[in-house]
mmCIF file of C-alpha atoms in Angstrom:
data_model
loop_
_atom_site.group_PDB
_atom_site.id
_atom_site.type_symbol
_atom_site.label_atom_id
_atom_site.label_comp_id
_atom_site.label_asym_id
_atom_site.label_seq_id
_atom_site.Cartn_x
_atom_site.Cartn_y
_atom_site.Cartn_z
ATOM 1 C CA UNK A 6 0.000 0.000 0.000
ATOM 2 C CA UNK A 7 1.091 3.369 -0.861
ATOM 3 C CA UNK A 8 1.812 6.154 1.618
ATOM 4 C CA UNK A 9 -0.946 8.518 -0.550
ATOM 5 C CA UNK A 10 -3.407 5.813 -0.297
ATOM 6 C CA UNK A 11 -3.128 5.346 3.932
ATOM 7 C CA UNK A 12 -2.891 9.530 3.624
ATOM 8 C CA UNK A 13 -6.581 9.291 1.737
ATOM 9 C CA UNK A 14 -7.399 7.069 3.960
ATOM 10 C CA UNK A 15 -6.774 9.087 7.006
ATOM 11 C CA UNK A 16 -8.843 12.008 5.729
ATOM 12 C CA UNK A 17 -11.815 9.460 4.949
ATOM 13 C CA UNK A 18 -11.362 8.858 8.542
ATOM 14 C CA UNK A 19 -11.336 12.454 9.550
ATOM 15 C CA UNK A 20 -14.217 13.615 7.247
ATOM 16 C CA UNK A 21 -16.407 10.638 8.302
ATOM 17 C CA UNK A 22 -15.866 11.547 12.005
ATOM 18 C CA UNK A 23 -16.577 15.617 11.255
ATOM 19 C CA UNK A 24 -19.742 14.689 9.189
ATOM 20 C CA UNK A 25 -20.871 12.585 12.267
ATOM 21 C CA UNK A 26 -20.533 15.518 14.543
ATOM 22 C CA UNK A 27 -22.131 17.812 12.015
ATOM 23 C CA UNK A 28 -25.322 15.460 11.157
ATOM 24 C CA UNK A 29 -25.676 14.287 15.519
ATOM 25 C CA UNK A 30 -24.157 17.219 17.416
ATOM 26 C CA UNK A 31 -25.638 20.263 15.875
ATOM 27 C CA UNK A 32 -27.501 20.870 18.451
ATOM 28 C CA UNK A 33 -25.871 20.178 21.403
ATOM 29 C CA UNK A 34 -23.162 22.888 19.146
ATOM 30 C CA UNK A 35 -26.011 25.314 19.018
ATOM 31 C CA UNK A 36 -26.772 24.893 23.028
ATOM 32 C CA UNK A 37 -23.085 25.463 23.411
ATOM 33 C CA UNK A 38 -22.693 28.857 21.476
ATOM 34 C CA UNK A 39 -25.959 30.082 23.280
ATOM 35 C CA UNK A 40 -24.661 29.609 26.355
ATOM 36 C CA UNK A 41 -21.114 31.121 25.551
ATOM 37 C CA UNK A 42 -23.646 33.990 24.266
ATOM 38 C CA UNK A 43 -25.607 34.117 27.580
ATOM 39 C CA UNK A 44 -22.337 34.628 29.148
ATOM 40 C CA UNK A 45 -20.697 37.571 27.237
ATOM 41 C CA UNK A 46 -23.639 39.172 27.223
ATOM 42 C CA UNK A 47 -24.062 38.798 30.918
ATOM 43 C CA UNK A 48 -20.808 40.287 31.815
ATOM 44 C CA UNK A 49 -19.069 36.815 32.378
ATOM 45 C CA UNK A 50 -15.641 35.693 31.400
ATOM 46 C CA UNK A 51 -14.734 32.164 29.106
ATOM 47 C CA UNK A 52 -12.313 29.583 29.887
ATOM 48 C CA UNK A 53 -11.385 26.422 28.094
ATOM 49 C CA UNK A 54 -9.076 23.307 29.796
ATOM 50 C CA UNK A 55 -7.733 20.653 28.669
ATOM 51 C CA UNK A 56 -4.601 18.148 29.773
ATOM 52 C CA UNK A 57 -1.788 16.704 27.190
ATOM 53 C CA UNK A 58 -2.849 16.827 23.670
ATOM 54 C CA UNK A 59 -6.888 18.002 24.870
ATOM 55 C CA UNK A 60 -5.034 21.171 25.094
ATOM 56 C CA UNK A 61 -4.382 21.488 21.694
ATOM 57 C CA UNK A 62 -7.637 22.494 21.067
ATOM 58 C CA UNK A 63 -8.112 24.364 23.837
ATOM 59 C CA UNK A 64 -4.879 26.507 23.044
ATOM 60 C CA UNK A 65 -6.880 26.732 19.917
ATOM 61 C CA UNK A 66 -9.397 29.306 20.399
ATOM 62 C CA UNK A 67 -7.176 31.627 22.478
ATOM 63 C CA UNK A 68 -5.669 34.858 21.202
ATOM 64 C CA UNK A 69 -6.811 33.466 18.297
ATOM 65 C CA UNK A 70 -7.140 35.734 14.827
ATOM 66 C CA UNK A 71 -10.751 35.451 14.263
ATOM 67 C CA UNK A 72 -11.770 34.318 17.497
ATOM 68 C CA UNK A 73 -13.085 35.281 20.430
ATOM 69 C CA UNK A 74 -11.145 37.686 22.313
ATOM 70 C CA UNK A 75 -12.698 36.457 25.689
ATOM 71 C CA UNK A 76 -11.891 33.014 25.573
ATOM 72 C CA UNK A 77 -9.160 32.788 28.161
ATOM 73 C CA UNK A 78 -6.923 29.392 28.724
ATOM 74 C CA UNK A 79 -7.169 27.805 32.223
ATOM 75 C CA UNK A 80 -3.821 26.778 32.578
ATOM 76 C CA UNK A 81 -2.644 23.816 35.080
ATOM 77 C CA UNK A 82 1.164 23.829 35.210
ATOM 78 C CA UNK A 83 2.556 20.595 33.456
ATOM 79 C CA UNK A 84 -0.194 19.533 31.623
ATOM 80 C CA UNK A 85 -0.470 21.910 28.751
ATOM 81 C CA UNK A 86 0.474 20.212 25.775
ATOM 82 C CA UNK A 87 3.201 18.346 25.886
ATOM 83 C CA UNK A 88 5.266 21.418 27.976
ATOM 84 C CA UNK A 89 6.843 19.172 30.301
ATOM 85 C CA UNK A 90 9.681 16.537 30.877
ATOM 86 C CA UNK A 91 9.374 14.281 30.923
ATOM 87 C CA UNK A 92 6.001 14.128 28.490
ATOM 88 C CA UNK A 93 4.295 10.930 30.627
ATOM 89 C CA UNK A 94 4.596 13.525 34.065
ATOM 90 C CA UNK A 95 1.597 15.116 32.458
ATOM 91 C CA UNK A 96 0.094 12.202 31.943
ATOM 92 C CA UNK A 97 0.428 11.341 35.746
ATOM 93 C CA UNK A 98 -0.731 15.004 36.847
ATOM 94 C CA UNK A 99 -4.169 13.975 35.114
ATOM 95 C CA UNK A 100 -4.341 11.237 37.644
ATOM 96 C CA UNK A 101 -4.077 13.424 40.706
ATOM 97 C CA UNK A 102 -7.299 13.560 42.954
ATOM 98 C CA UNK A 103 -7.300 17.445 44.402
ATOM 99 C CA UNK A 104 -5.035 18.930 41.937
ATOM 100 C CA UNK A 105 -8.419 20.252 40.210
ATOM 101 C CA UNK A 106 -9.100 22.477 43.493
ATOM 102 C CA UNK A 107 -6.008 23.962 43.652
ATOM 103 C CA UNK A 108 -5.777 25.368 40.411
ATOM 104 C CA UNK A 109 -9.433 26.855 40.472
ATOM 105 C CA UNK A 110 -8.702 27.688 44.166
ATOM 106 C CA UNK A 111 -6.216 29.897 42.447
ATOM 107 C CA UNK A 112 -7.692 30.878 39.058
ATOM 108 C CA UNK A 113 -9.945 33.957 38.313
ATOM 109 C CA UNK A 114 -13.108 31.615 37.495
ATOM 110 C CA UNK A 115 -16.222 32.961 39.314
ATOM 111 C CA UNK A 116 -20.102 32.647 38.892
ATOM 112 C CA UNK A 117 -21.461 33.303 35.973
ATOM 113 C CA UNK A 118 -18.167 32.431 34.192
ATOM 114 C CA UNK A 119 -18.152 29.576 31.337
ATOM 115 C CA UNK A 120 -16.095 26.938 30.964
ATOM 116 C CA UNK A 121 -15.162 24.604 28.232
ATOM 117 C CA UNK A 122 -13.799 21.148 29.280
ATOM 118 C CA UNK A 123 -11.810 18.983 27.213
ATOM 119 C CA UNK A 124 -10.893 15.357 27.590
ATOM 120 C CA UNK A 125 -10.789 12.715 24.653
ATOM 121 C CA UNK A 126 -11.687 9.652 27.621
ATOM 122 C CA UNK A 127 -12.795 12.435 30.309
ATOM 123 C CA UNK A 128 -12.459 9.166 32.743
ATOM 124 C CA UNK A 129 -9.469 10.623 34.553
ATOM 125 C CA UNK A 130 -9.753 12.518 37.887
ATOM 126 C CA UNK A 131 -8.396 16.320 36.875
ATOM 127 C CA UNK A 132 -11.107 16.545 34.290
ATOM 128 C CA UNK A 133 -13.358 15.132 36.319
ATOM 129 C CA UNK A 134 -12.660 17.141 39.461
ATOM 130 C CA UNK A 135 -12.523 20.275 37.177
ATOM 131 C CA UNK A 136 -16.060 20.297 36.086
ATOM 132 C CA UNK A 137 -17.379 19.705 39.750
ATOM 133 C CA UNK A 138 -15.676 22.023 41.509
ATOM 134 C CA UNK A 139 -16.038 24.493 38.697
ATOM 135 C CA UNK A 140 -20.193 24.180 38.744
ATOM 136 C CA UNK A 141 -20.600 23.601 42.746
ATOM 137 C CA UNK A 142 -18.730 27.439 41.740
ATOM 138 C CA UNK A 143 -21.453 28.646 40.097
ATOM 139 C CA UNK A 144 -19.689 28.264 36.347
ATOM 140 C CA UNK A 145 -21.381 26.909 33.472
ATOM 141 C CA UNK A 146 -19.853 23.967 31.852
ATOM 142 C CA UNK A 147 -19.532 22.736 28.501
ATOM 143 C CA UNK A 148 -17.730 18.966 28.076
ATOM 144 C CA UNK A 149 -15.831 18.277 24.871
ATOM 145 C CA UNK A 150 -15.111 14.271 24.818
ATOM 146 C CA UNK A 151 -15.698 10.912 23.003
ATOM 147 C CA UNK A 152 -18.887 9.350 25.044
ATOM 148 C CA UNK A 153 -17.452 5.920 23.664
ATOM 149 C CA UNK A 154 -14.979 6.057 26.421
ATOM 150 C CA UNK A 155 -17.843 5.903 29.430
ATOM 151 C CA UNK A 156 -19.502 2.472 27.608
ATOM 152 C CA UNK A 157 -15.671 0.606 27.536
ATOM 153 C CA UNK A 158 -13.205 2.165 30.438
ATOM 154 C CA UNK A 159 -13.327 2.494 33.861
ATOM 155 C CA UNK A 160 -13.727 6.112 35.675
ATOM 156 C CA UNK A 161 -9.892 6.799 37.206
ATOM 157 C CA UNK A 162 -11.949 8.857 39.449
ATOM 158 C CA UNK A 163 -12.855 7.992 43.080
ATOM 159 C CA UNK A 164 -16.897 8.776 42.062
ATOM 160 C CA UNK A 165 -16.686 6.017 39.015
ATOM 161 C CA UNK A 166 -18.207 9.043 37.464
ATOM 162 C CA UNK A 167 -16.888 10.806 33.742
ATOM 163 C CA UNK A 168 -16.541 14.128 32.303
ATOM 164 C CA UNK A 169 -20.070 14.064 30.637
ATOM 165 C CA UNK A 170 -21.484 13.699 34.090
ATOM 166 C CA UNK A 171 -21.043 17.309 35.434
ATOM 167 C CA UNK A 172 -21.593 19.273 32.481
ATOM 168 C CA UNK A 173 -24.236 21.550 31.659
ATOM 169 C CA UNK A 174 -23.874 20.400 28.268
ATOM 170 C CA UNK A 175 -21.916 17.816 26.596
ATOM 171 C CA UNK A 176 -20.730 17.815 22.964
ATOM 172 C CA UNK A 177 -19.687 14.068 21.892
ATOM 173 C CA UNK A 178 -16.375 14.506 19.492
ATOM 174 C CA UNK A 179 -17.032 10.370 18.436
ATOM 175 C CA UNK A 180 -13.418 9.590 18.329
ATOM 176 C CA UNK A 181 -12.953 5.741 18.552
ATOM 177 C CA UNK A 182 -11.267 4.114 22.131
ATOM 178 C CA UNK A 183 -7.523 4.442 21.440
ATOM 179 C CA UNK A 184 -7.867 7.493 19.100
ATOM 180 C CA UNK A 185 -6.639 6.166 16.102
ATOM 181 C CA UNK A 186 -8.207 5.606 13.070
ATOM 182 C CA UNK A 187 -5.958 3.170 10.679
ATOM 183 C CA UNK A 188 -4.705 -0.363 11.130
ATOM 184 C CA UNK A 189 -2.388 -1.912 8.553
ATOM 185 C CA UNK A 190 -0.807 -5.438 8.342
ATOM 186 C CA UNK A 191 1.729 -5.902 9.586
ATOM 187 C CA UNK A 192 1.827 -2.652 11.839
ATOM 188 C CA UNK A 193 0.922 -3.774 15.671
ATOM 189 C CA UNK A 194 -0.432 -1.099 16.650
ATOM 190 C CA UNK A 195 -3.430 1.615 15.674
ATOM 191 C CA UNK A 196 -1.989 4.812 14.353
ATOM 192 C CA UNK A 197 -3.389 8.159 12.755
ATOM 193 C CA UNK A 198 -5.145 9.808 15.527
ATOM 194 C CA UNK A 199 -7.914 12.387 14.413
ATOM 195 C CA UNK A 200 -8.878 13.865 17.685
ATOM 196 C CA UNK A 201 -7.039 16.752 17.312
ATOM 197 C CA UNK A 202 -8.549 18.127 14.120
ATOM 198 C CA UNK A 203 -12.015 17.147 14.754
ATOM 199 C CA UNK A 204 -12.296 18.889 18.493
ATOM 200 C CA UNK A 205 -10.185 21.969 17.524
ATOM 201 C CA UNK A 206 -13.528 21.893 14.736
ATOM 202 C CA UNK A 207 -16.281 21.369 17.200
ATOM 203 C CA UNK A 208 -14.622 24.184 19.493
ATOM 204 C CA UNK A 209 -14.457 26.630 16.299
ATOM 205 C CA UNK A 210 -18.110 25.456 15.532
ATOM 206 C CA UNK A 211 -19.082 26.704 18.912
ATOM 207 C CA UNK A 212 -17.267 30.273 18.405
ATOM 208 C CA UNK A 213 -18.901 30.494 15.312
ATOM 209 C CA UNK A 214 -22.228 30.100 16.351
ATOM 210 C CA UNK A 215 -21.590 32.353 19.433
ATOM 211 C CA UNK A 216 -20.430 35.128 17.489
ATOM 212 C CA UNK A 217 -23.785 35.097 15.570
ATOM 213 C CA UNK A 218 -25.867 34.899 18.203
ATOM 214 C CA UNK A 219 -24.551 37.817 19.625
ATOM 215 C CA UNK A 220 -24.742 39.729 16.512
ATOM 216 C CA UNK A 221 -28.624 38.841 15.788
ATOM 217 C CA UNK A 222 -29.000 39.920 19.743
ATOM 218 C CA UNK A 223 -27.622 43.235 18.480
ATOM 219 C CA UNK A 224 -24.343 42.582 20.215
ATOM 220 C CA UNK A 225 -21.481 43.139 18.438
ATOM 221 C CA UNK A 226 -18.471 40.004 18.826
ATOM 222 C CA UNK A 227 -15.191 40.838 20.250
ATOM 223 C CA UNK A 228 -13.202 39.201 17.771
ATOM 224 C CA UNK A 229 -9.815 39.361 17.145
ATOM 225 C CA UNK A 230 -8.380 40.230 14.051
ATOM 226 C CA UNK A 231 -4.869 39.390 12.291
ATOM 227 C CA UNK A 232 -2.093 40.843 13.021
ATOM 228 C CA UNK A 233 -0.728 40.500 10.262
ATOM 229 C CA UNK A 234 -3.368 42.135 8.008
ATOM 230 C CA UNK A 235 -3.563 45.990 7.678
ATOM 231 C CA UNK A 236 -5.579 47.616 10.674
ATOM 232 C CA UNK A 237 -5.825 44.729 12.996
ATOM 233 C CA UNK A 238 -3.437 45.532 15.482
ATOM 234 C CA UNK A 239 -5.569 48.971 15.573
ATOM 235 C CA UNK A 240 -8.962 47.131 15.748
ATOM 236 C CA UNK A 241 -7.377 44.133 18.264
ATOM 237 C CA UNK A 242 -6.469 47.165 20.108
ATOM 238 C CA UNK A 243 -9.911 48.482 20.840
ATOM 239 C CA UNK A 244 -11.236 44.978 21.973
ATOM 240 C CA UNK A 245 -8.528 44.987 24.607
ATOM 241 C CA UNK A 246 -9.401 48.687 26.030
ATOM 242 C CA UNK A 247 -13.157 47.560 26.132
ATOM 243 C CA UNK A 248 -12.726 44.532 27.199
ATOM 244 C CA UNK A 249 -9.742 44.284 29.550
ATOM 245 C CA UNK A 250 -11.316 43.080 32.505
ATOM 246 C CA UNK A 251 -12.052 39.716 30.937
ATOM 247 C CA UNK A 252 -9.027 39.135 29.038
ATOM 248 C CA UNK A 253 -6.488 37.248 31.384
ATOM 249 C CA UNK A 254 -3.855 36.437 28.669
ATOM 250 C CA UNK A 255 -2.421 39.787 28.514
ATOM 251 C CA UNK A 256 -1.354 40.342 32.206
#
């Protein structure tokens, strides 16, 4: 086999998956962006999370050109990305009972904040922990993660309890157990993951559809601009000034 034909394969793979979320998510997408509506509108700030690669995506839609400029990154110290050595310590960190309630202990979340939660299993305790703590706070959650996970693993968390079971709303990313999507003879493992590109889409999904329902609410988004087009550090500039006091990236 060729390595264009396991390359077309891959993007089957990925397009299958994003068509999936498209046609059985939509509106669990559209509940999302409402909320994250609700929330700027209401004075409230926006947070996304997520350990090891779940980051990724959550990096994603940060400071992002064409994003929104109040989506701030909740940021747990060795487990963003792959930021740490050796890699597998973050891995371990996700397995911590009570590291969850130190970090919010010590992060600007409030009530009436937002919060988007990412975890491809979401069986491990620091996602876990993260959601409950955040909503006995008074933040709304939203849970990014493959529901696949809760039907064949075990909960690393004391409560046997997931990700998708303390969030406000849950938005299922389908990814297959294991992440991968190809399998070739004689290769003895699974390899090609597509989580990556298809959560980083149902994340921009969910800007998307917050940035219009602000606008047919009369509200106008503050979104970010390029840099590196003509007027956008001007026009990037006047989204800071007005909204400074829910942008945490910049301090």
């Amino acid at each position: 086999m060729s390595d264009g034909k396991l390359a077309d394969q891959f993007f089957d793979a990925a397009i299958d998956l994003l068509e999936r979320v498209r046609d059985e998510e939509g509106e669990a997408i559209a509940a999302a962006g409402t909320l994250l509506a609700d929330t700027v509108a209401d004075g409230g700030r926006l947070f996304a999370f997520g350990a090891g690669h779940s980051s990724l995506a959550a990096q994603d839609v940060v400071y992002r050109a064409g994003g929104l400029a109040l989506m701030n990154l909740l940021a747990v110290p060795g487990v963003v990305g792959v930021d740490v050595m050796p890699a597998t310590l973050g891995s371990a960190l996700e397995r911590v009972d009570g590291l969850a309630s130190a970090v919010l202990d010590t992060s600007p979340l409030r009530a009436g904040d937002a919060l988007i939660i990412i975890s491809l299993s979401g069986r491990n305790a620091l996602p876990v922990e993260m959601a409950m703590n955040a909503r006995a706070l008074g933040v709304k959650v939203i849970g990014v993660t493959s529901v696949a996970y809760t039907t064949e693993t075990r909960s690393r968390h004391v409560s046997g309890t997931y990700l998708r079971d303390h969030c406000d709303i849950v938005l299922d990313s389908k990814i297959p157990i294991g992440d991968a999507t190809l399998t070739l003879d004689p290769i003895p493992a699974p390899f090609a993951p597509a989580s990556t590109v298809v959560t980083s889409a149902i994340l921009q999904s969910v800007m998307a559809t917050t940035a219009g329902v602000l606008s047919e609410r009369g509200i106008e988004p503050p979104l970010l601009r390029s840099g590196n087009v003509d007027g956008g550090h001007e026009w990037n500039g006047r989204v800071f000034e007005e909204y400074g006091d829910r942008i945490f990236y910049r301090r």
